[in-house]
Short mmCIF file of C-alpha atoms and ligand atoms in Angstrom, two decimals:
data_model
loop_
_atom_site.label_atom_id
_atom_site.label_comp_id
_atom_site.label_asym_id
_atom_site.label_seq_id
_atom_site.Cartn_x
_atom_site.Cartn_y
_atom_site.Cartn_z
CA UNK T 1 -5.71 39.27 -47.27
CA UNK T 2 -6.17 41.29 -44.07
CA UNK T 3 -5.16 40.67 -40.48
CA UNK T 4 -1.46 39.79 -40.68
CA UNK T 5 -0.43 42.53 -38.25
CA UNK T 6 -3.13 41.70 -35.71
CA UNK T 7 -2.31 37.98 -35.95
CA UNK T 8 1.28 38.85 -34.98
CA UNK T 9 0.31 41.34 -32.27
CA UNK T 10 -1.87 38.76 -30.54
CA UNK T 11 1.24 36.60 -30.26
CA UNK T 12 3.53 39.47 -29.18
CA UNK T 13 5.46 39.09 -32.43
CA UNK T 14 6.58 41.83 -34.85
CA UNK T 15 4.09 42.62 -37.63
CA UNK T 16 6.43 41.12 -40.17
CA UNK T 17 6.01 37.67 -38.57
CA UNK T 18 2.34 37.95 -39.53
CA UNK T 19 3.23 38.77 -43.14
CA UNK T 20 5.54 35.75 -43.27
CA UNK T 21 2.81 33.47 -41.94
CA UNK T 22 0.48 35.09 -44.44
CA UNK T 23 2.64 33.66 -47.22
CA UNK T 24 2.01 30.14 -45.84
CA UNK T 25 -1.72 30.86 -46.04
CA UNK T 26 -1.26 31.95 -49.67
CA UNK T 27 0.50 28.67 -50.46
CA UNK T 28 -2.20 26.50 -48.87
CA UNK T 29 -5.02 28.54 -50.42
CA UNK T 30 -3.49 28.23 -53.89
CA UNK T 31 -3.16 24.44 -53.45
CA UNK T 32 -6.75 24.25 -52.19
CA UNK T 33 -8.02 26.19 -55.23
CA UNK T 34 -6.12 23.92 -57.62
CA UNK T 35 -7.63 20.84 -55.91
CA UNK T 36 -11.11 22.34 -56.11
CA UNK T 37 -10.77 23.12 -59.83
CA UNK T 38 -11.20 26.84 -59.24
CA UNK T 39 -10.07 28.59 -62.42
CA UNK T 40 -9.20 32.07 -61.07
CA UNK T 41 -7.88 33.31 -57.74
CA UNK T 42 -6.98 36.98 -57.30
CA UNK T 43 -5.16 38.05 -54.15
CA UNK T 44 -4.85 41.64 -52.94
CA UNK T 45 -1.26 41.72 -51.72
CA UNK T 46 -0.34 45.41 -51.70
CA UNK T 47 -2.62 48.35 -52.35
CA UNK T 48 -1.80 51.75 -53.85
CA UNK T 49 -2.43 53.07 -50.33
CA UNK T 50 -0.07 50.65 -48.54
CA UNK T 51 2.90 52.93 -49.42
CA UNK T 52 1.62 55.06 -46.52
CA UNK T 53 2.85 52.41 -44.05
CA UNK T 54 6.13 52.90 -42.16
CA UNK T 55 9.06 52.73 -44.61
CA UNK T 56 10.54 49.73 -42.80
CA UNK T 57 7.35 47.68 -43.21
CA UNK T 58 7.06 48.63 -46.89
CA UNK T 59 10.66 47.62 -47.50
CA UNK T 60 10.19 44.28 -45.70
CA UNK T 61 7.04 43.60 -47.73
CA UNK T 62 8.96 44.25 -50.98
CA UNK T 63 11.72 41.87 -49.85
CA UNK T 64 9.11 39.26 -49.01
CA UNK T 65 7.42 39.62 -52.41
CA UNK T 66 10.78 39.18 -54.09
CA UNK T 67 11.71 36.14 -51.97
CA UNK T 68 8.36 34.47 -52.65
CA UNK T 69 8.69 34.97 -56.40
CA UNK T 70 12.23 33.58 -56.33
CA UNK T 71 11.25 30.57 -54.22
CA UNK T 72 7.74 29.64 -55.31
CA UNK T 73 7.47 30.07 -59.06
CA UNK T 74 8.85 26.56 -59.74
CA UNK T 75 6.26 25.01 -57.45
CA UNK T 76 3.49 27.09 -58.99
CA UNK T 77 4.63 26.02 -62.45
CA UNK T 78 4.57 22.33 -61.44
CA UNK T 79 1.00 22.79 -60.15
CA UNK T 80 -0.10 24.21 -63.51
CA UNK T 81 -0.59 27.71 -62.15
CA UNK T 82 -0.43 30.71 -64.46
CA UNK T 83 0.83 33.70 -62.50
CA UNK T 84 -0.24 37.23 -63.32
CA UNK T 85 0.37 40.50 -61.55
CA UNK T 86 -2.00 43.47 -61.84
CA UNK T 87 -1.19 46.96 -60.60
CA UNK T 88 1.23 49.74 -61.35
CA UNK T 89 4.43 47.67 -61.17
CA UNK T 90 6.57 50.53 -62.49
CA UNK T 91 6.76 51.80 -58.91
CA UNK T 92 8.78 48.70 -57.94
CA UNK T 93 12.56 48.49 -58.29
CA UNK T 94 13.97 47.09 -61.53
CA UNK T 95 14.90 43.77 -60.03
CA UNK T 96 11.38 43.13 -58.74
CA UNK T 97 9.83 44.30 -62.01
CA UNK T 98 12.04 41.90 -63.98
CA UNK T 99 11.26 39.07 -61.61
CA UNK T 100 7.53 39.71 -62.03
CA UNK T 101 7.79 39.75 -65.84
CA UNK T 102 9.94 36.59 -65.93
CA UNK T 103 7.58 34.73 -63.58
CA UNK T 104 4.58 35.66 -65.73
CA UNK T 105 6.36 34.58 -68.93
CA UNK T 106 7.50 31.31 -67.39
CA UNK T 107 3.99 30.28 -66.32
CA UNK T 108 2.06 31.87 -69.21
CA UNK T 109 1.13 28.53 -70.80
CA UNK T 110 -0.39 26.99 -67.64
CA UNK T 111 -4.14 26.46 -67.53
CA UNK T 112 -5.15 24.87 -64.21
CA UNK T 113 -5.44 28.03 -62.14
CA UNK T 114 -4.83 31.67 -63.00
CA UNK T 115 -3.36 33.20 -59.85
CA UNK T 116 -3.42 36.98 -60.06
CA UNK T 117 -1.54 39.02 -57.50
CA UNK T 118 -2.72 42.60 -57.14
CA UNK T 119 0.39 44.59 -56.24
CA UNK T 120 0.47 48.38 -56.05
CA UNK T 121 -3.10 47.95 -57.20
CA UNK T 122 -6.11 50.17 -56.62
CA UNK T 123 -9.59 50.00 -58.13
CA UNK T 124 -9.42 53.73 -58.92
CA UNK T 125 -6.05 53.26 -60.66
CA UNK T 126 -7.55 50.36 -62.64
CA UNK T 127 -10.43 52.45 -63.99
CA UNK T 128 -8.12 55.40 -64.79
CA UNK T 129 -5.69 53.17 -66.69
CA UNK T 130 -8.63 51.64 -68.60
CA UNK T 131 -9.66 55.15 -69.73
CA UNK T 132 -6.09 55.91 -70.81
CA UNK T 133 -5.84 52.67 -72.76
CA UNK T 134 -9.24 53.10 -74.40
CA UNK T 135 -8.23 56.60 -75.57
CA UNK T 136 -4.84 55.39 -76.78
CA UNK T 137 -6.53 52.65 -78.78
CA UNK T 138 -9.29 54.86 -80.20
CA UNK T 139 -8.03 58.48 -80.21
CA UNK T 140 -11.27 59.85 -81.70
CA UNK T 141 -12.98 59.08 -78.38
CA UNK T 142 -11.13 62.08 -76.95
CA UNK T 143 -12.84 64.28 -79.54
CA UNK T 144 -16.21 62.51 -79.15
CA UNK T 145 -16.42 61.58 -75.46
CA UNK T 146 -20.15 60.89 -75.89
CA UNK T 147 -19.10 57.77 -77.79
CA UNK T 148 -17.33 56.28 -74.78
CA UNK T 149 -19.34 53.31 -73.56
CA UNK T 150 -19.08 50.90 -70.65
CA UNK T 151 -17.87 48.32 -73.15
CA UNK T 152 -14.80 50.42 -73.95
CA UNK T 153 -13.77 50.41 -70.31
CA UNK T 154 -14.74 46.77 -69.78
CA UNK T 155 -12.23 45.82 -72.44
CA UNK T 156 -9.38 47.68 -70.79
CA UNK T 157 -9.81 47.18 -67.05
CA UNK T 158 -7.50 44.53 -65.63
CA UNK T 159 -8.87 40.97 -65.71
CA UNK T 160 -10.91 41.88 -68.81
CA UNK T 161 -10.18 38.45 -70.24
CA UNK T 162 -11.20 36.62 -67.06
CA UNK T 163 -14.73 35.69 -65.97
CA UNK T 164 -16.41 38.19 -63.66
CA UNK T 165 -15.48 37.22 -60.07
CA UNK T 166 -18.08 35.02 -58.34
CA UNK T 167 -16.91 35.40 -54.75
CA UNK T 168 -15.01 38.07 -52.83
CA UNK T 169 -13.53 37.06 -49.49
CA UNK T 170 -12.19 39.58 -47.00
CA UNK T 171 -10.46 38.27 -43.91
CA UNK T 172 -9.58 40.15 -40.71
CA UNK T 173 -13.01 41.43 -39.66
CA UNK T 174 -13.33 44.65 -41.67
CA UNK T 175 -16.31 44.95 -43.98
CA UNK T 176 -14.90 47.11 -46.75
CA UNK T 177 -13.77 46.76 -50.37
CA UNK T 178 -10.77 49.08 -49.70
CA UNK T 179 -10.23 50.01 -53.35
CA UNK T 180 -9.93 46.42 -54.60
CA UNK T 181 -11.54 45.41 -57.93
CA UNK T 182 -14.21 48.14 -57.96
CA UNK T 183 -15.30 47.67 -61.57
CA UNK T 184 -15.06 43.89 -61.61
CA UNK T 185 -16.92 43.32 -58.31
CA UNK T 186 -20.18 44.89 -59.53
CA UNK T 187 -22.13 41.61 -59.15
CA UNK T 188 -19.76 39.58 -57.00
CA UNK T 189 -21.02 37.91 -53.82
CA UNK T 190 -19.27 39.40 -50.79
CA UNK T 191 -18.08 37.29 -47.86
CA UNK T 192 -16.49 38.66 -44.70
CA UNK T 193 -14.79 36.64 -41.98
CA UNK T 194 -13.13 37.64 -38.69
CA UNK T 195 -10.36 35.08 -39.28
CA UNK T 196 -6.98 36.76 -39.66
CA UNK T 197 -5.34 35.99 -43.00
CA UNK T 198 -2.49 33.83 -41.56
CA UNK T 199 -5.19 31.54 -40.07
CA UNK T 200 -7.13 31.28 -43.33
CA UNK T 201 -7.23 27.56 -44.19
CA UNK T 202 -8.79 25.31 -46.85
CA UNK T 203 -11.60 24.67 -44.33
CA UNK T 204 -12.22 28.44 -44.17
CA UNK T 205 -12.27 28.54 -47.96
CA UNK T 206 -14.88 25.78 -47.98
CA UNK T 207 -17.01 27.76 -45.49
CA UNK T 208 -16.89 30.77 -47.82
CA UNK T 209 -17.80 28.62 -50.82
CA UNK T 210 -20.68 27.03 -48.87
CA UNK T 211 -21.99 30.51 -48.05
CA UNK T 212 -21.70 31.47 -51.72
CA UNK T 213 -23.70 28.39 -52.69
CA UNK T 214 -26.60 29.59 -50.51
CA UNK T 215 -26.90 32.86 -52.44
CA UNK T 216 -29.31 33.50 -55.28
CA UNK T 217 -27.57 35.46 -58.01
CA UNK T 218 -30.09 37.51 -59.92
CA UNK T 219 -27.89 39.99 -61.81
CA UNK T 220 -30.68 42.58 -61.70
CA UNK T 221 -33.43 40.12 -62.63
CA UNK T 222 -36.30 38.89 -60.47
CA UNK T 223 -36.33 35.60 -58.56
CA UNK T 224 -39.04 34.34 -60.92
CA UNK T 225 -36.86 35.02 -63.97
CA UNK T 226 -33.93 33.22 -62.37
CA UNK T 227 -36.18 30.24 -61.53
CA UNK T 228 -37.32 30.20 -65.17
CA UNK T 229 -33.69 29.70 -66.16
CA UNK T 230 -32.60 33.21 -67.18
CA UNK T 231 -29.09 33.37 -65.83
CA UNK T 232 -25.75 35.01 -66.41
CA UNK T 233 -24.21 38.39 -65.74
CA UNK T 234 -25.98 41.54 -66.98
CA UNK T 235 -23.33 42.21 -69.58
CA UNK T 236 -20.49 40.16 -70.93
CA UNK T 237 -16.97 40.90 -69.81
CA UNK T 238 -14.83 43.07 -72.04
CA UNK T 239 -13.07 40.39 -74.04
CA UNK T 240 -16.34 39.16 -75.47
CA UNK T 241 -17.99 42.51 -76.02
CA UNK T 242 -18.22 44.15 -79.40
CA UNK T 243 -17.88 47.93 -79.19
C1 LIG B 1 -2.63 42.61 -44.67
O1 LIG B 1 -2.46 42.54 -43.29
C2 LIG B 1 -1.33 42.53 -45.43
C3 LIG B 1 -0.98 43.71 -46.27
C4 LIG B 1 -1.72 44.76 -46.48
C5 LIG B 1 0.32 43.66 -46.92
P1 LIG B 1 -2.32 43.87 -42.45
O2 LIG B 1 -0.87 44.23 -42.40
O3 LIG B 1 -3.23 44.94 -42.97
O4 LIG B 1 -2.78 43.38 -41.02
P2 LIG B 1 -3.56 44.22 -39.90
O5 LIG B 1 -4.78 44.84 -40.54
O6 LIG B 1 -2.62 45.25 -39.37
O7 LIG B 1 -3.92 43.18 -38.88
MG1 LIG B 2 -5.08 45.65 -42.41
#
């Protein structure tokens, strides 16, 4: 979700006004995904690198995260949304951590849309924590590193129990992954738009989906194989993989 600051600057407003409007775009995008029967939406809200921003902006972003959780979880629950947060949440203050855990528990039984917020998240962090968890689960891997397979990591990266992402959307004109879901995006279709995040609308979402629908997903195969009906990702996601 990029472009909040530039959206505000264009209007001679403080950057924070852009972040606030960005929350409105989150609300309308979540509703649009529910209406379109999309099963998973993952939003990059705050990266491991965003701590480098001016302290005042970081503190306002934390306050905003807290306010949104306090205000919106009821509405999300009514819409059948299951909320999850991925990232190193231990860096947040106790109040925010508790709020995150309570919001996840409250909505855990919902099945219409899994909304995952990546907060203090980084793709490098994700892979490192997967290695730590794989070794904690199977300590002999530390003695026999040659036995570590992709499947071990696939089971422990975040979103291991979710389908591999179909579509990645980056707003705000940059064409970068910026340390988002590095492992999980291996075969995801990438879509970039100049629209600033606060202006991202259901119509913009439909444009991205229409672009996705034009793509041929081969997962390493040839066009001829795909036409003959051989489909599906190259390997199953972690939850379904036997090690
Ligand atoms: C994205 O918008 C929001 C967060 C990273 C929290 P930016 O704040 O990066 O907006 P620009 O890139 O300055 O326009
Ligand atoms: Mg930015």
